[in-house]
Short mmCIF file of C-alpha atoms in Angstrom, two decimals:
data_model
loop_
_atom_site.label_atom_id
_atom_site.label_comp_id
_atom_site.label_asym_id
_atom_site.label_seq_id
_atom_site.Cartn_x
_atom_site.Cartn_y
_atom_site.Cartn_z
CA MET A 1 100.35 142.06 120.32
CA THR A 2 99.44 143.37 116.90
CA PRO A 3 97.41 141.20 114.51
CA MET A 4 100.33 141.05 112.07
CA ILE A 5 102.71 139.67 114.70
CA PHE A 6 100.08 137.22 115.91
CA THR A 7 99.52 135.93 112.37
CA PHE A 8 103.27 135.62 111.85
CA LEU A 9 103.74 133.63 115.06
CA GLN A 10 100.75 131.44 114.29
CA LYS A 11 102.13 130.62 110.85
CA TRP A 12 105.59 129.75 112.11
CA SER A 13 104.23 127.75 115.03
CA LYS A 14 102.47 125.46 112.53
CA ILE A 15 105.65 125.08 110.51
CA TYR A 16 107.60 124.31 113.67
CA LEU A 17 105.00 121.74 114.70
CA PHE A 18 105.18 119.99 111.34
CA CYS A 19 108.98 119.97 111.44
CA TYR A 20 109.03 118.65 114.99
CA ILE A 21 106.61 115.85 114.18
CA ALA A 22 108.48 114.93 111.01
CA ILE A 23 111.88 114.88 112.70
CA THR A 24 110.55 112.86 115.62
CA HIS A 25 108.93 110.32 113.32
CA GLU A 26 112.00 110.15 111.07
CA LYS A 27 114.17 109.25 114.04
CA SER A 28 111.76 106.67 115.41
CA CYS A 29 110.43 105.35 112.09
CA ALA A 30 113.04 104.24 109.58
CA ARG A 31 111.94 105.29 106.12
CA GLU A 32 113.96 102.57 104.37
CA ASN A 33 112.43 99.80 106.48
CA SER A 34 108.95 101.22 105.94
CA ARG A 35 109.62 101.07 102.22
CA VAL A 36 110.61 97.39 102.50
CA VAL A 37 107.36 96.56 104.31
CA ALA A 38 105.35 98.46 101.69
CA LYS A 39 107.08 96.54 98.90
CA VAL A 40 106.31 93.17 100.49
CA VAL A 41 102.69 94.17 101.11
CA ARG A 42 102.21 95.20 97.47
CA GLU A 43 103.83 92.09 96.04
CA ARG A 44 102.91 89.37 98.55
CA VAL A 45 99.77 90.52 100.37
CA PHE A 46 97.70 92.65 98.00
CA PRO A 47 97.39 89.92 95.32
CA VAL A 48 95.84 87.57 97.90
CA PHE A 49 93.24 90.13 98.96
CA GLU A 50 92.54 91.31 95.42
CA ALA A 51 91.96 87.74 94.24
CA HIS A 52 89.06 87.53 96.70
CA LYS A 53 87.96 91.15 96.18
CA MET A 54 88.87 92.19 99.71
CA SER A 55 90.64 95.20 101.19
CA LEU A 56 92.79 95.51 104.28
CA THR A 57 90.94 96.62 107.38
CA SER A 58 91.44 100.18 108.62
CA ASN A 59 93.18 98.95 111.78
CA CYS A 60 95.67 96.77 109.90
CA LEU A 61 99.21 97.43 111.10
CA PHE A 62 100.60 97.30 107.56
CA SER A 63 97.87 99.30 105.84
CA LEU A 64 99.53 101.42 103.16
CA ASP A 65 96.73 103.98 103.37
CA ARG A 66 97.88 104.84 106.89
CA ASP A 67 101.60 104.81 106.12
CA MET A 68 103.02 108.09 107.41
CA TYR A 69 105.33 108.35 104.39
CA SER A 70 102.74 107.39 101.78
CA LEU A 71 102.16 110.95 100.53
CA GLN A 72 105.87 111.55 99.98
CA GLU A 73 106.43 108.10 98.47
CA ASN A 74 103.59 108.68 96.02
CA HIS A 75 105.24 111.93 94.91
CA LYS A 76 108.42 110.24 93.73
CA VAL A 77 109.03 109.93 90.00
CA LEU A 78 111.77 107.67 88.67
CA ASP A 79 113.14 108.34 85.21
CA PRO A 80 115.42 105.40 84.37
CA PRO A 81 118.12 104.72 84.99
CA SER A 82 118.66 106.86 88.11
CA ARG A 83 116.89 110.21 87.94
CA TRP A 84 114.55 110.74 90.90
CA THR A 85 112.21 113.72 90.75
CA CYS A 86 110.21 115.36 93.53
CA ASN A 87 106.65 115.76 92.30
CA PHE A 88 106.02 118.50 94.87
CA CYS A 89 108.49 121.02 93.47
CA GLY A 90 110.03 119.38 90.40
CA LYS A 91 113.61 119.11 91.66
CA ALA A 92 115.56 116.09 90.41
CA PHE A 93 118.25 114.02 92.13
CA VAL A 94 120.70 111.31 91.14
CA SER A 95 119.46 108.79 93.72
CA GLU A 96 116.49 108.04 95.94
CA TYR A 97 118.64 108.68 99.01
CA PHE A 98 119.07 112.36 98.13
CA LEU A 99 115.38 112.66 97.32
CA ASP A 100 114.57 111.33 100.80
CA ARG A 101 116.87 113.94 102.33
CA HIS A 102 115.14 116.58 100.20
CA PHE A 103 111.77 115.53 101.63
CA GLU A 104 113.18 115.87 105.14
CA ASN A 105 114.56 119.34 104.46
CA ARG A 106 111.85 120.86 102.25
CA HIS A 107 108.61 118.93 102.58
CA MET A 108 108.34 117.98 106.22
CA ASP A 109 104.70 119.00 106.20
CA GLN A 110 103.85 116.37 103.57
CA ILE A 111 103.52 113.41 105.93
CA GLN A 112 100.46 111.88 107.49
CA THR A 113 99.91 112.65 111.14
CA ASP A 114 96.26 111.75 111.74
CA ASP A 115 95.88 108.05 112.49
CA ALA A 116 99.21 107.39 110.78
CA ILE A 117 101.29 104.28 111.39
CA CYS A 118 104.94 103.45 111.00
CA LEU A 119 105.29 100.40 108.77
CA ALA A 120 108.76 99.79 110.17
CA ASP A 121 107.13 98.79 113.47
CA VAL A 122 106.31 95.38 111.97
CA CYS A 123 109.82 94.77 110.65
CA ASP A 124 110.33 91.92 113.11
CA ILE A 125 107.80 89.76 111.29
CA PHE A 126 108.59 91.19 107.84
CA ARG A 127 112.36 90.65 108.39
CA CYS A 128 113.23 93.98 106.76
CA ASP A 129 117.00 93.69 107.16
CA ILE A 130 117.05 90.29 105.48
CA ILE A 131 114.81 91.20 102.56
CA SER A 132 116.67 94.46 101.94
CA GLY A 133 120.01 92.65 102.04
CA ALA A 134 121.28 94.73 104.96
CA SER A 135 121.79 91.62 107.09
CA HIS A 136 123.36 88.29 106.16
CA PRO A 137 123.48 85.25 108.44
CA ASP A 138 126.68 83.81 109.78
CA TYR A 139 127.28 80.51 111.52
CA TRP A 140 126.29 81.76 114.96
CA ASP A 141 123.08 83.40 113.75
CA ILE A 142 121.89 80.05 112.50
CA ALA A 143 123.34 77.93 115.29
CA LEU A 144 121.88 80.09 118.08
CA CYS A 145 118.42 80.44 116.55
CA MET A 146 115.75 79.53 119.11
CA GLU A 147 112.53 77.93 117.90
CA ASP A 148 110.72 79.35 120.94
CA ASP A 149 111.52 82.86 119.75
CA MET A 150 110.33 81.97 116.27
CA GLU A 151 107.06 80.63 117.66
CA GLU A 152 106.44 83.94 119.43
CA LEU A 153 107.07 85.85 116.21
CA PHE A 154 104.81 83.47 114.32
CA ALA A 155 102.01 84.03 116.85
CA GLN A 156 102.40 87.81 116.50
CA CYS A 157 102.36 87.52 112.72
CA LYS A 158 99.23 85.37 112.80
CA THR A 159 97.42 87.89 114.99
CA ILE A 160 98.40 90.81 112.77
CA VAL A 161 97.30 89.02 109.59
CA GLU A 162 93.97 88.03 111.13
CA ASP A 163 93.34 91.65 112.17
CA CYS A 164 93.87 92.76 108.57
CA VAL A 165 91.23 90.44 107.10
CA PRO A 166 87.71 91.91 107.04
CA SER A 167 84.90 89.93 108.62
CA GLY A 168 82.30 90.76 105.96
CA PRO A 169 82.90 87.95 103.41
CA SER A 170 82.01 84.34 104.00
CA LYS A 171 83.97 82.36 106.56
CA ASN A 172 85.37 80.13 103.84
CA GLU A 173 86.84 83.08 101.92
CA THR A 174 88.10 84.65 105.13
CA ASP A 175 89.88 81.44 106.12
CA ILE A 176 91.46 81.15 102.67
CA VAL A 177 92.80 84.71 102.77
CA LYS A 178 94.14 84.24 106.29
CA SER A 179 95.83 80.98 105.31
CA GLN A 180 97.43 82.43 102.18
CA GLY A 181 98.45 85.60 103.98
CA MET A 182 100.17 83.63 106.73
CA GLU A 183 101.83 81.43 104.12
CA ASN A 184 103.31 84.46 102.35
CA LEU A 185 104.41 86.24 105.54
CA CYS A 186 104.47 84.05 108.63
CA SER A 187 105.78 80.81 107.13
CA PHE A 188 109.31 82.25 107.08
CA LEU A 189 109.35 82.67 110.86
CA THR A 190 111.16 79.42 111.59
CA CYS A 191 114.85 78.78 112.18
CA SER A 192 115.10 76.83 108.93
CA LYS A 193 113.51 79.53 106.73
CA PHE A 194 114.11 82.77 108.63
CA TRP A 195 117.04 83.80 106.42
CA ASN A 196 115.27 83.05 103.15
CA THR A 197 113.53 85.75 101.16
CA PRO A 198 110.03 85.57 99.67
CA TYR A 199 111.60 85.94 96.23
CA GLN A 200 114.23 83.23 96.58
CA GLN A 201 112.03 80.52 95.09
CA GLU A 202 111.27 82.71 92.07
CA GLU A 203 114.98 83.46 91.62
CA ASN A 204 115.80 79.74 91.79
CA SER A 205 113.17 78.94 89.16
CA HIS A 206 114.59 81.64 86.89
CA THR A 207 118.09 80.23 87.36
CA ALA A 208 116.88 76.75 86.43
CA LEU A 209 115.21 78.14 83.32
CA TYR A 210 118.43 79.88 82.27
CA ILE A 211 120.38 76.63 82.72
CA VAL A 212 117.91 74.67 80.59
CA LEU A 213 117.88 77.29 77.84
CA THR A 214 121.68 77.52 77.82
CA THR A 215 122.02 73.73 77.58
CA MET A 216 119.52 73.55 74.71
CA THR A 217 121.28 76.38 72.89
CA CYS A 218 124.68 74.70 73.16
CA PHE A 219 123.22 71.39 71.98
CA GLY A 220 121.58 73.13 69.03
CA ILE A 221 124.88 74.75 68.02
CA VAL A 222 126.65 71.37 68.10
CA VAL A 223 123.95 69.72 65.98
CA TYR A 224 123.94 72.60 63.50
CA ASN A 225 127.71 72.49 63.07
CA PHE A 226 127.64 68.72 62.61
CA VAL A 227 124.94 68.88 59.91
CA PHE A 228 126.60 71.86 58.21
CA TYR A 229 129.99 70.13 58.09
CA ASN A 230 128.61 66.87 56.71
CA TYR A 231 126.54 68.62 54.06
CA PHE A 232 129.24 70.90 52.67
CA TYR A 233 132.51 69.14 53.41
CA SER A 234 131.85 65.40 53.42
CA ASP A 235 132.30 65.15 49.58
CA LEU A 236 135.72 66.79 49.78
CA VAL A 237 136.88 64.12 52.16
CA GLU A 238 135.45 61.12 50.29
CA THR A 239 136.21 62.13 46.64
CA ASN A 240 139.63 61.23 45.08
CA TYR A 241 140.92 64.12 43.05
CA ASP A 242 143.45 63.95 40.20
CA VAL A 243 146.37 65.98 41.43
CA THR A 244 148.06 66.19 37.95
CA PRO A 245 148.54 69.84 36.99
CA LYS A 246 146.32 70.98 34.16
CA PRO A 247 146.99 73.89 31.82
CA LYS A 248 144.98 76.93 32.33
CA HIS A 249 144.17 77.34 28.58
CA LYS A 250 143.41 74.59 26.06
CA ILE A 251 146.23 74.07 23.50
CA LYS A 252 144.92 74.06 19.91
CA LYS A 253 146.50 72.09 16.97
CA PHE A 254 148.56 74.21 14.53
CA ASN A 255 146.69 75.07 11.31
CA PRO A 256 148.84 76.77 8.62
CA ASP A 257 145.81 78.05 6.72
CA ILE A 258 144.76 80.04 9.68
CA ALA A 259 148.26 81.04 10.68
CA TYR A 260 149.53 82.29 7.22
CA GLY A 261 146.45 82.82 5.13
CA ASP A 262 145.57 81.55 1.57
CA SER A 263 148.50 83.27 -0.24
CA THR A 264 151.03 81.41 1.79
CA ARG A 265 149.26 78.12 1.12
CA LEU A 266 149.33 78.73 -2.70
CA ARG A 267 153.00 79.62 -2.65
CA LEU A 268 153.82 76.45 -0.82
CA SER A 269 151.83 74.43 -3.41
CA ALA A 270 153.71 76.02 -6.35
CA ASP A 271 157.00 75.11 -4.88
#
């Protein structure tokens, strides 16, 4: 085998290996669900750790640093309202869906393989389908919910959260982070709260604020109109006007001196 052929086969064997790994992971690791987990971690978990100046442990099952899709996700550029650009090659697409397909077809080698994790593996405790809106409860989902199953999920969630908290800080800080982390993630793993989203309380507070502002605005408009009407139109209602027609121009008394001049006045005197 000539060196040129050997180099050619070696090059294409690496490309084939990358493609095989990427395709295998794509089938077993849902990119959309991984993105949901990453979103929840950024918005509900990171603030808790950052408030106490902590970082997730390296063996954390929802560590974004080990996310197999992190490199591709970090090379997405969104130009509002709906232009998604690949920061590897500069191609633009009309939606994130087509950009994901572009990554699968053109940039299979840009995924983590060493010590990488699939964030979608923890979707059971993150409730990816519910948060993404892909699943909505019906009567039987709620009626057939088993608290025993929820307790098992809660125990798994508690273990995962505890494994993500570093042991370096004081025990008091560690306990606080664990408690807040479980509150933001694990507290929804009950039959009464399983179908709620972490953002539902915020949405409800925003709705209440809109209602209050709308009510105050309507009340202000009514008061303004009442004051405006009384100030400008109350006199018209209370004052009695003389409805007798009046001439437009004032009628002056006839003066012959002005009308005919002095010569006419002298002639009249002589007569």
